[in-house]
XYZ file of C-alpha atoms in Angstrom:
617
model
C 21.470 -73.110 16.393
C 21.546 -73.319 20.062
C 23.844 -70.260 20.357
C 20.637 -68.353 18.901
C 18.394 -69.994 21.760
C 18.035 -68.222 25.375
C 18.281 -71.252 27.812
C 17.754 -68.821 30.652
C 20.858 -70.343 32.504
C 24.616 -70.223 31.724
C 27.440 -72.220 32.764
C 29.961 -70.964 35.275
C 32.765 -70.066 33.080
C 30.259 -68.321 30.619
C 29.002 -66.264 33.755
C 32.622 -65.367 34.713
C 33.426 -64.172 30.874
C 29.899 -62.299 31.187
C 31.105 -59.933 34.075
C 30.222 -56.288 33.292
C 32.926 -54.151 31.877
C 33.473 -50.587 31.737
C 32.854 -48.685 28.832
C 35.912 -48.086 26.291
C 38.364 -50.750 28.368
C 40.203 -53.199 26.478
C 41.103 -56.461 28.149
C 41.231 -57.345 31.703
C 42.169 -54.675 34.366
C 45.564 -54.825 35.713
C 45.933 -55.779 39.506
C 48.633 -54.396 41.677
C 49.812 -54.865 45.003
C 48.802 -52.541 47.913
C 51.055 -50.846 50.422
C 51.189 -52.868 53.673
C 52.345 -51.007 56.917
C 54.716 -53.806 57.291
C 56.886 -52.413 54.318
C 58.156 -49.924 56.538
C 60.231 -52.757 58.293
C 62.253 -52.646 55.335
C 62.582 -49.046 54.777
C 59.755 -48.104 52.337
C 56.732 -45.839 52.358
C 54.309 -45.214 49.765
C 53.546 -42.247 47.171
C 50.568 -41.453 45.198
C 51.470 -40.716 41.481
C 48.914 -40.427 38.756
C 46.558 -42.244 41.195
C 48.871 -45.114 41.348
C 50.465 -46.304 44.539
C 54.163 -46.602 44.456
C 56.793 -47.653 47.031
C 59.275 -44.991 48.175
C 62.516 -45.641 50.120
C 62.644 -43.318 52.889
C 66.481 -43.360 52.995
C 67.493 -42.378 49.362
C 63.991 -41.022 48.192
C 63.857 -43.239 45.308
C 60.364 -44.018 44.038
C 60.196 -47.434 42.363
C 57.721 -48.771 39.895
C 54.215 -50.132 40.824
C 55.300 -53.859 40.040
C 58.073 -53.416 42.588
C 55.392 -53.451 45.482
C 56.739 -56.925 46.617
C 58.704 -57.270 49.616
C 61.301 -59.275 47.941
C 62.069 -56.649 45.448
C 62.056 -53.993 48.335
C 64.365 -56.025 50.241
C 66.677 -56.301 47.412
C 66.956 -52.606 46.894
C 67.646 -52.176 50.741
C 70.383 -54.476 50.689
C 71.837 -53.515 47.305
C 71.868 -49.856 47.829
C 72.011 -49.478 51.530
C 73.667 -52.633 52.754
C 74.667 -50.741 56.398
C 71.011 -50.266 56.937
C 69.616 -53.499 56.227
C 69.447 -54.522 59.836
C 67.947 -51.316 61.095
C 64.800 -51.730 63.278
C 61.691 -50.315 62.410
C 61.852 -47.217 64.868
C 65.054 -45.987 62.704
C 62.753 -46.036 59.626
C 59.957 -44.392 61.415
C 62.156 -41.635 62.413
C 63.353 -41.213 58.604
C 59.820 -41.336 57.452
C 58.725 -38.343 59.731
C 61.721 -36.281 58.812
C 60.913 -36.773 55.285
C 57.190 -35.397 55.956
C 58.942 -32.622 57.754
C 61.051 -31.623 54.645
C 58.067 -31.982 52.228
C 55.963 -29.446 54.646
C 58.885 -27.036 54.886
C 59.396 -26.947 51.046
C 55.836 -26.512 50.507
C 55.767 -23.367 53.022
C 58.583 -21.860 51.726
C 57.777 -22.256 47.909
C 54.419 -20.539 48.237
C 52.801 -17.679 49.888
C 49.256 -16.986 50.585
C 47.201 -15.123 48.097
C 46.554 -12.270 50.541
C 50.348 -11.635 50.562
C 50.165 -11.181 46.866
C 47.233 -8.639 47.119
C 49.260 -6.878 49.888
C 52.533 -6.800 47.515
C 50.312 -4.920 44.679
C 49.200 -2.397 47.536
C 52.584 -1.762 48.828
C 53.766 -1.012 45.351
C 50.869 1.130 44.364
C 51.695 3.299 47.470
C 55.270 3.367 46.573
C 54.409 4.741 43.013
C 51.900 7.251 44.104
C 54.434 8.801 46.496
C 57.302 8.515 43.931
C 59.731 6.782 46.002
C 62.487 4.197 44.828
C 61.370 0.454 44.848
C 64.014 -0.625 47.220
C 62.408 1.095 50.157
C 59.906 -1.598 50.476
C 62.342 -4.322 51.191
C 64.799 -2.175 53.184
C 62.381 -0.116 55.174
C 58.699 -0.725 54.817
C 58.949 -4.685 55.415
C 61.298 -4.488 58.381
C 59.237 -1.652 60.112
C 56.197 -3.274 59.638
C 57.618 -6.461 60.930
C 58.957 -4.836 63.846
C 55.526 -3.252 64.792
C 53.583 -6.535 64.377
C 56.190 -8.351 66.449
C 56.031 -5.852 69.194
C 51.966 -5.319 69.199
C 50.874 -8.374 67.893
C 53.157 -11.250 68.069
C 56.222 -13.122 66.309
C 53.635 -15.661 64.482
C 52.214 -12.690 63.002
C 55.524 -11.055 61.950
C 56.462 -14.291 60.468
C 53.295 -14.294 58.348
C 53.944 -10.726 57.443
C 57.428 -11.460 56.256
C 56.120 -13.449 53.445
C 54.660 -10.471 51.524
C 57.154 -10.430 48.471
C 58.604 -6.904 48.301
C 62.035 -7.320 46.433
C 63.131 -4.399 43.983
C 62.374 -6.569 41.079
C 59.111 -7.561 42.458
C 57.781 -3.947 43.184
C 59.167 -3.103 39.474
C 56.890 -5.698 38.233
C 53.734 -4.882 40.109
C 54.085 -1.330 39.079
C 54.301 -2.428 35.430
C 51.434 -4.644 35.573
C 49.361 -1.782 37.359
C 50.465 0.810 34.526
C 49.168 -1.626 31.973
C 45.777 -2.011 33.589
C 45.451 1.725 34.020
C 46.277 2.196 30.422
C 43.564 -0.417 29.388
C 40.896 0.840 31.624
C 41.613 4.677 30.197
C 41.464 3.467 26.553
C 38.309 1.554 27.354
C 36.732 4.613 28.667
C 37.897 7.094 25.534
C 36.831 4.819 22.946
C 33.585 6.116 21.082
C 33.716 9.395 23.073
C 34.968 13.033 22.063
C 38.117 14.022 23.793
C 40.567 16.663 24.247
C 44.342 16.803 24.281
C 46.732 18.743 26.444
C 50.449 18.433 25.065
C 53.716 19.699 26.037
C 57.589 18.456 25.884
C 60.399 19.005 28.146
C 63.856 17.728 29.188
C 64.509 15.833 32.667
C 67.648 15.885 34.615
C 69.264 13.351 32.425
C 68.855 15.361 29.491
C 66.360 13.110 28.469
C 63.381 14.663 26.325
C 59.779 13.529 26.985
C 56.366 14.143 25.408
C 53.580 14.113 27.792
C 49.916 13.949 27.001
C 46.712 14.435 29.219
C 43.226 13.750 27.832
C 39.934 15.031 29.107
C 36.479 13.592 28.115
C 32.886 13.059 29.516
C 32.259 9.715 31.217
C 29.134 8.815 33.062
C 27.888 12.320 33.336
C 31.664 13.603 34.723
C 34.346 15.062 33.324
C 37.779 12.903 33.546
C 41.219 14.349 33.250
C 44.021 11.816 33.126
C 47.400 10.971 31.757
C 47.253 9.518 28.600
C 51.045 8.785 27.811
C 54.380 10.075 28.806
C 56.910 9.139 25.635
C 60.489 9.677 25.440
C 61.603 11.668 22.464
C 64.260 9.655 20.592
C 64.720 11.603 17.646
C 64.403 15.425 17.204
C 61.749 17.753 18.586
C 60.136 19.114 15.540
C 56.453 19.130 14.842
C 56.764 15.915 12.833
C 58.459 14.026 15.349
C 56.234 14.864 18.038
C 53.215 14.181 15.601
C 54.445 10.652 14.976
C 54.651 9.846 18.495
C 51.085 10.931 19.372
C 49.817 9.293 15.867
C 51.300 6.042 16.829
C 49.895 6.065 20.170
C 46.453 6.593 18.602
C 46.907 3.938 16.011
C 48.335 1.163 18.308
C 45.089 1.911 20.528
C 42.730 2.149 17.833
C 41.695 5.644 19.056
C 39.710 7.718 16.439
C 41.353 10.980 15.676
C 37.862 12.473 14.221
C 36.857 12.435 18.017
C 39.371 14.720 19.051
C 37.740 18.160 19.253
C 40.690 20.180 21.285
C 44.187 20.371 21.630
C 46.109 22.937 24.295
C 49.549 23.386 24.212
C 52.042 26.421 24.911
C 53.278 28.713 22.301
C 56.412 27.106 21.232
C 56.983 27.061 17.573
C 57.164 23.539 17.084
C 53.847 23.038 19.177
C 51.517 25.567 17.933
C 52.520 26.018 14.168
C 49.277 26.304 12.123
C 50.955 26.149 8.544
C 52.770 23.695 6.728
C 54.745 21.267 9.181
C 53.437 22.606 12.453
C 52.036 20.427 14.993
C 48.685 22.602 14.945
C 48.422 21.883 11.300
C 49.261 18.059 11.363
C 46.626 17.750 13.942
C 44.039 19.367 12.023
C 45.150 16.997 8.846
C 43.669 14.357 10.936
C 41.064 15.974 13.313
C 39.609 19.095 11.226
C 37.312 20.136 13.872
C 39.905 20.298 16.521
C 40.122 23.687 18.698
C 43.590 24.596 19.170
C 44.321 26.703 22.293
C 47.215 28.464 23.419
C 47.763 27.992 27.111
C 46.066 30.896 29.353
C 48.986 30.702 31.820
C 51.600 30.824 29.363
C 50.019 33.814 27.717
C 49.530 35.426 31.162
C 53.435 34.832 31.987
C 54.447 36.482 28.372
C 52.043 39.497 29.316
C 53.567 40.421 32.276
C 57.169 39.987 31.481
C 57.707 43.081 29.748
C 59.158 45.967 31.852
C 60.040 49.592 31.075
C 63.834 50.757 31.118
C 63.714 52.296 34.344
C 61.969 49.244 35.964
C 64.002 46.808 34.011
C 67.145 48.303 35.388
C 66.109 47.635 38.862
C 65.257 44.006 38.208
C 68.711 43.653 36.484
C 70.656 45.149 39.709
C 68.510 42.818 42.121
C 69.293 39.753 40.085
C 73.012 40.576 39.872
C 73.059 40.836 43.769
C 71.367 37.619 44.135
C 73.584 35.903 41.615
C 76.488 37.425 43.635
C 75.666 35.686 46.667
C 73.813 32.859 45.767
C 76.433 31.396 43.361
C 79.150 31.231 45.889
C 78.474 29.058 48.598
C 81.015 30.866 51.058
C 79.218 34.202 50.738
C 75.871 32.551 50.995
C 76.881 31.266 54.527
C 78.062 34.507 55.805
C 75.208 36.260 54.618
C 73.066 33.695 56.166
C 74.892 34.147 59.432
C 74.494 37.909 59.503
C 70.796 37.470 58.904
C 70.635 35.323 61.857
C 72.638 37.549 63.846
C 70.293 40.730 63.016
C 67.342 38.644 63.766
C 65.874 38.755 60.216
C 62.514 36.822 59.269
C 64.556 35.157 56.517
C 67.928 34.137 55.674
C 68.362 33.376 52.580
C 67.805 34.920 48.873
C 65.638 32.858 46.096
C 67.322 32.010 42.781
C 65.531 33.342 39.728
C 64.278 31.007 36.910
C 62.690 32.611 34.141
C 60.718 29.556 33.250
C 59.190 29.414 36.459
C 55.683 31.224 36.669
C 56.086 32.639 40.178
C 59.823 33.332 40.361
C 60.231 36.873 39.637
C 57.591 38.076 42.110
C 59.051 35.825 44.841
C 62.821 36.620 44.161
C 61.659 40.619 44.358
C 59.646 39.999 47.548
C 62.331 38.567 49.227
C 65.100 40.948 48.228
C 62.872 44.056 49.427
C 62.087 42.213 52.611
C 66.155 41.788 53.243
C 67.327 45.174 51.743
C 68.787 46.700 54.987
C 70.837 43.255 55.269
C 71.680 43.341 51.691
C 73.109 46.869 52.354
C 75.161 46.171 55.133
C 76.643 42.962 53.392
C 77.278 44.673 50.106
C 79.075 47.557 52.050
C 81.356 44.888 53.463
C 81.905 43.139 50.097
C 82.361 46.752 48.542
C 79.952 45.673 45.823
C 79.042 48.483 43.296
C 75.374 48.017 43.835
C 75.576 48.658 47.509
C 74.288 52.189 47.468
C 71.132 51.204 45.560
C 69.716 49.654 48.921
C 69.978 53.030 50.617
C 68.616 54.888 47.733
C 64.665 55.677 48.445
C 63.883 55.985 44.559
C 65.610 52.616 43.769
C 63.825 50.894 46.739
C 60.536 52.625 45.793
C 60.673 51.187 42.391
C 61.588 47.525 43.997
C 58.554 47.902 46.262
C 56.098 48.621 43.313
C 57.586 45.819 41.374
C 56.949 43.636 44.833
C 53.279 44.786 44.897
C 52.688 44.303 41.006
C 54.056 40.848 40.716
C 52.291 39.778 43.938
C 49.122 40.751 41.918
C 50.377 38.927 38.939
C 51.351 35.798 41.102
C 48.095 35.903 42.684
C 46.383 35.674 39.070
C 48.600 33.104 37.783
C 47.526 30.743 40.729
C 44.042 31.305 40.320
C 44.464 30.110 36.695
C 46.108 26.898 37.688
C 44.254 23.742 38.840
C 42.359 20.998 37.712
C 38.861 21.158 36.216
C 39.150 24.703 34.639
C 37.575 25.868 31.564
C 38.267 28.736 29.147
C 35.045 30.604 30.375
C 36.050 30.706 33.938
C 39.790 31.650 33.130
C 38.943 34.350 30.947
C 36.749 35.816 33.704
C 39.631 36.155 35.771
C 41.817 37.622 33.072
C 39.090 40.227 32.273
C 38.798 41.177 36.026
C 42.517 41.788 36.216
C 42.483 44.050 33.160
C 39.850 46.054 34.562
C 41.751 46.100 38.061
C 44.812 47.521 36.006
C 42.771 50.900 34.893
C 41.760 50.874 38.753
C 45.168 50.886 40.093
C 46.439 53.428 37.604
C 43.613 55.837 38.641
C 44.330 55.249 42.305
C 47.969 55.979 41.608
C 47.350 59.192 40.157
C 44.966 60.016 42.850
C 47.467 59.366 45.474
C 45.024 56.705 47.177
C 47.365 53.923 46.398
C 47.686 52.493 50.183
C 45.088 49.477 49.275
C 46.459 48.838 46.140
C 49.994 48.847 46.354
C 50.815 48.218 50.256
C 54.435 47.576 50.132
C 55.020 50.920 48.417
C 52.481 52.614 50.804
C 54.433 51.128 53.757
C 57.883 52.007 52.493
C 57.036 55.492 51.627
C 55.089 56.439 55.192
C 57.810 54.719 57.219
C 60.577 56.560 55.596
C 58.794 59.985 54.935
C 59.374 59.468 51.118
C 57.406 61.516 48.847
C 56.703 59.924 45.321
C 57.831 62.504 42.693
C 55.903 63.292 39.521
C 58.622 61.262 37.500
C 58.304 58.299 39.717
C 54.606 58.201 39.369
C 54.801 58.475 35.500
C 56.982 55.514 35.406
C 54.507 53.330 36.982
C 51.504 54.787 35.430
C 53.326 53.908 32.091
C 53.875 50.470 33.198
C 50.569 49.775 34.059
C 49.414 51.436 30.801
C 51.715 49.056 28.742
C 50.941 45.912 30.833
C 47.057 46.674 30.116
C 48.200 46.685 26.392
C 50.167 43.577 26.436
C 46.998 41.826 28.341
C 44.879 42.993 25.350
C 47.450 41.674 22.980
C 47.433 38.355 24.294
C 44.012 37.853 25.514
C 42.019 39.035 22.286
C 39.205 36.389 22.510
C 35.741 37.897 22.763
C 33.790 35.473 25.257
C 30.608 37.445 24.669
C 29.415 35.089 22.222
C 29.432 32.112 25.067
C 27.424 34.145 27.587
C 24.398 32.037 26.832
C 26.484 28.896 28.368
C 26.986 30.732 31.509
C 23.528 32.215 31.813
C 21.113 30.534 29.387
C 17.953 31.768 31.250
C 18.854 35.494 30.711
C 20.276 35.748 27.498
C 19.474 35.738 23.846
C 20.809 33.150 21.453
C 24.011 34.115 19.398
C 23.952 34.830 15.799
C 25.474 31.673 14.721
C 22.744 29.516 16.013
C 20.374 28.036 13.806
C 16.473 28.250 14.010
C 16.216 24.837 15.739
C 19.045 25.521 18.242
C 17.495 28.994 18.988
C 14.167 27.395 19.642
C 15.599 24.872 22.083
C 17.321 27.676 24.056
C 14.035 29.357 24.177
C 12.475 26.377 25.598
C 15.373 25.672 28.154
C 15.041 29.501 29.269
C 11.536 29.070 30.044
C 11.829 25.712 32.309
C 11.800 26.950 36.153
C 13.076 23.429 36.871
C 15.845 23.530 35.224
C 16.794 27.096 36.471
C 16.555 25.805 39.679
C 19.022 22.951 38.838
C 21.250 25.458 37.002
C 21.628 27.348 40.301
C 22.584 24.250 42.189
C 25.147 22.644 39.924
C 28.481 23.474 38.291
C 28.542 24.769 34.706
C 30.088 21.561 33.294
C 27.644 19.318 35.522
C 24.607 21.303 34.511
C 25.256 21.166 30.572
C 26.255 17.539 30.595
C 23.135 16.637 32.656
C 20.652 17.536 30.235
C 22.422 15.959 27.129
C 19.369 13.700 26.663
C 16.743 16.395 26.854
C 18.783 18.972 24.985
C 21.583 17.019 22.923
C 22.109 19.608 20.321
C 23.002 22.595 23.100
C 24.670 20.236 25.198
C 27.036 19.139 22.576
C 27.728 22.644 21.673
C 28.296 23.594 25.331
C 30.437 20.834 25.919
C 32.775 21.778 22.826
C 33.508 25.158 24.681
C 33.504 23.553 28.343
C 35.522 20.377 27.876
C 38.676 21.238 25.812
C 41.903 22.273 28.053
C 42.566 26.030 28.448
C 45.995 25.425 30.293
C 48.740 23.100 30.245
C 48.485 22.806 33.942
C 48.410 19.195 34.049
C 51.565 18.669 31.910
C 53.435 21.054 34.194
C 52.488 19.114 37.139
C 53.290 15.683 35.228
C 56.807 17.206 34.576
C 57.067 18.114 38.160
C 56.442 14.393 39.030
C 59.167 13.267 36.332
C 61.655 15.279 38.138
C 60.971 13.486 41.510
C 60.741 10.278 39.883
C 64.014 10.372 37.593
C 66.477 11.412 39.792
C 70.112 11.129 39.097
C 70.049 7.894 41.248
C 67.500 6.377 39.149
C 68.287 7.673 35.638
C 67.132 4.348 33.833
C 63.892 3.877 35.234
C 60.783 3.603 33.044
C 59.193 6.980 33.351
C 56.070 5.911 31.698
C 55.130 3.429 33.875
C 55.976 5.103 36.855
C 54.309 8.221 36.106
C 51.132 6.689 35.117
C 50.550 5.056 38.210
C 51.641 8.049 40.386
C 49.366 10.800 38.925
C 46.664 8.357 37.431
C 43.110 9.059 39.018
C 42.018 5.621 38.369
C 42.656 2.452 40.661
C 44.351 -0.373 39.357
C 41.981 -3.589 39.353
C 43.788 -5.444 42.212
C 41.630 -8.330 42.077
C 41.947 -8.842 38.266
C 45.733 -8.466 38.531
C 46.152 -11.089 41.309
C 43.934 -13.673 39.703
C 46.431 -13.203 36.752
C 49.623 -13.742 38.857
C 50.772 -16.718 40.694
C 51.285 -16.162 44.264
C 55.002 -16.935 44.881
C 58.021 -15.813 47.044
C 60.025 -12.742 46.258
C 62.886 -12.774 43.886
């Protein structure tokens, strides 16, 4: 029973057994020898491994077990493995220890870089992608130039720190890949749950590889966002079904809702605009029934302006024949340039004609007309059959007229290009041009064309040429036909959208419901909104009232947000032509062009936090 009684005092052995123990330990804690400074006399230092102190030989760098932390065992290692060093003094082992510590510091410095260098690497890669330059330019030019400048202006120590920024070819490629993925994630996050419009086009690059490029436009935080959504390689055919498969796969992979797509803009190609059966327009509407298809206004303008009457078309063919005669022969092009220089001409070369370029025809004609005297002298020496054309006043009068009219068409084309445009704004410009055609025709009949056709007027007055009735008829007929072609390619009636452009002075259209008409009347009587309307852009105004007038705002956005041209796609293919040259034919175009043209900024801090800072390789 004594063991159940509290005696108040324990024996010494009992007190030793009752020492407090750490919770969860089993048995007694093992004891080990600690390192002593005198162990360096026999060539050993210590290292900490898993919170245990272990001996390390300063000669062979071998780490022994914890139980070997005994002078006899350490001396036995020295005499057995390094018998020639057994009698060396302490100073010898001290020098070896310093060398060992120096090697450790050097290895650590070489195997790691500062986190700021990682951020700098991403920043440089971003600039390289935006400038569409080869990846090797960072290591071959940017970094050496930056180090040279820092060495001169700051000091060599700063130059050594700058040289740690990883900028090799492979490193830059990885950085661009990470940024492209981040930009895609940002864009998809912004699009999800919102109505969006698409702009599509396909083209072939210099390596004969076909690409389908797609831009999107949507409203985000009271702003309209335009950005590249993808640029996919076309590995199969370019039929409508093949193109739709690429688009639909992207939508599925990124979990985008087809029903949110309310506008698609393409060119007039059969595969891109077919509305029956297997056309792309029909396939998209099978997924997005309310999507409004728009034929690019710039392409329509180019189609309407390409038709020429036979007399004017003969002039155009003669000009192209002469241009090709000179430009396709390097020796003749050099002789022509030398002759222009000797004659003191403003220009020394002709321009190639490309039917797929919107401004090409007007630029080629203008350059030929400015050099018509030089062309006559050169073609006479070459005994070319078209030489006398450039001395014929009738031919040159027609050429001057074509220069004037295509200069006006090019001005219209340029006004239709650009970002953040909508169909109402561009339709106004086309309507104004159609009205100008009637004005120019009337001025031509009245012989008051000096302001309308300046090059023709200057040529006629400087050469004392009188335009015959037949020649005037040719010009008048061309203007009449041009007006008819514009009417054919632009049949839309934009009068029903006047309420969007001026909601305070117009009545509601017929298709409005009673509720919508009441809301429009209420809006038109709001003086505060009228002041706001005069100080804001059209899209900005209708987006800003989406909470107060949701039905009217939604209707207006369905007209203002969809693309009216494929300008962004054309600009994207221009970027592809720069990025994918014959020297970079294997490059990943989608990643490069996304970083190059995207208006979003990569999340550099997030990218750096997901990467380990290491040296370039």
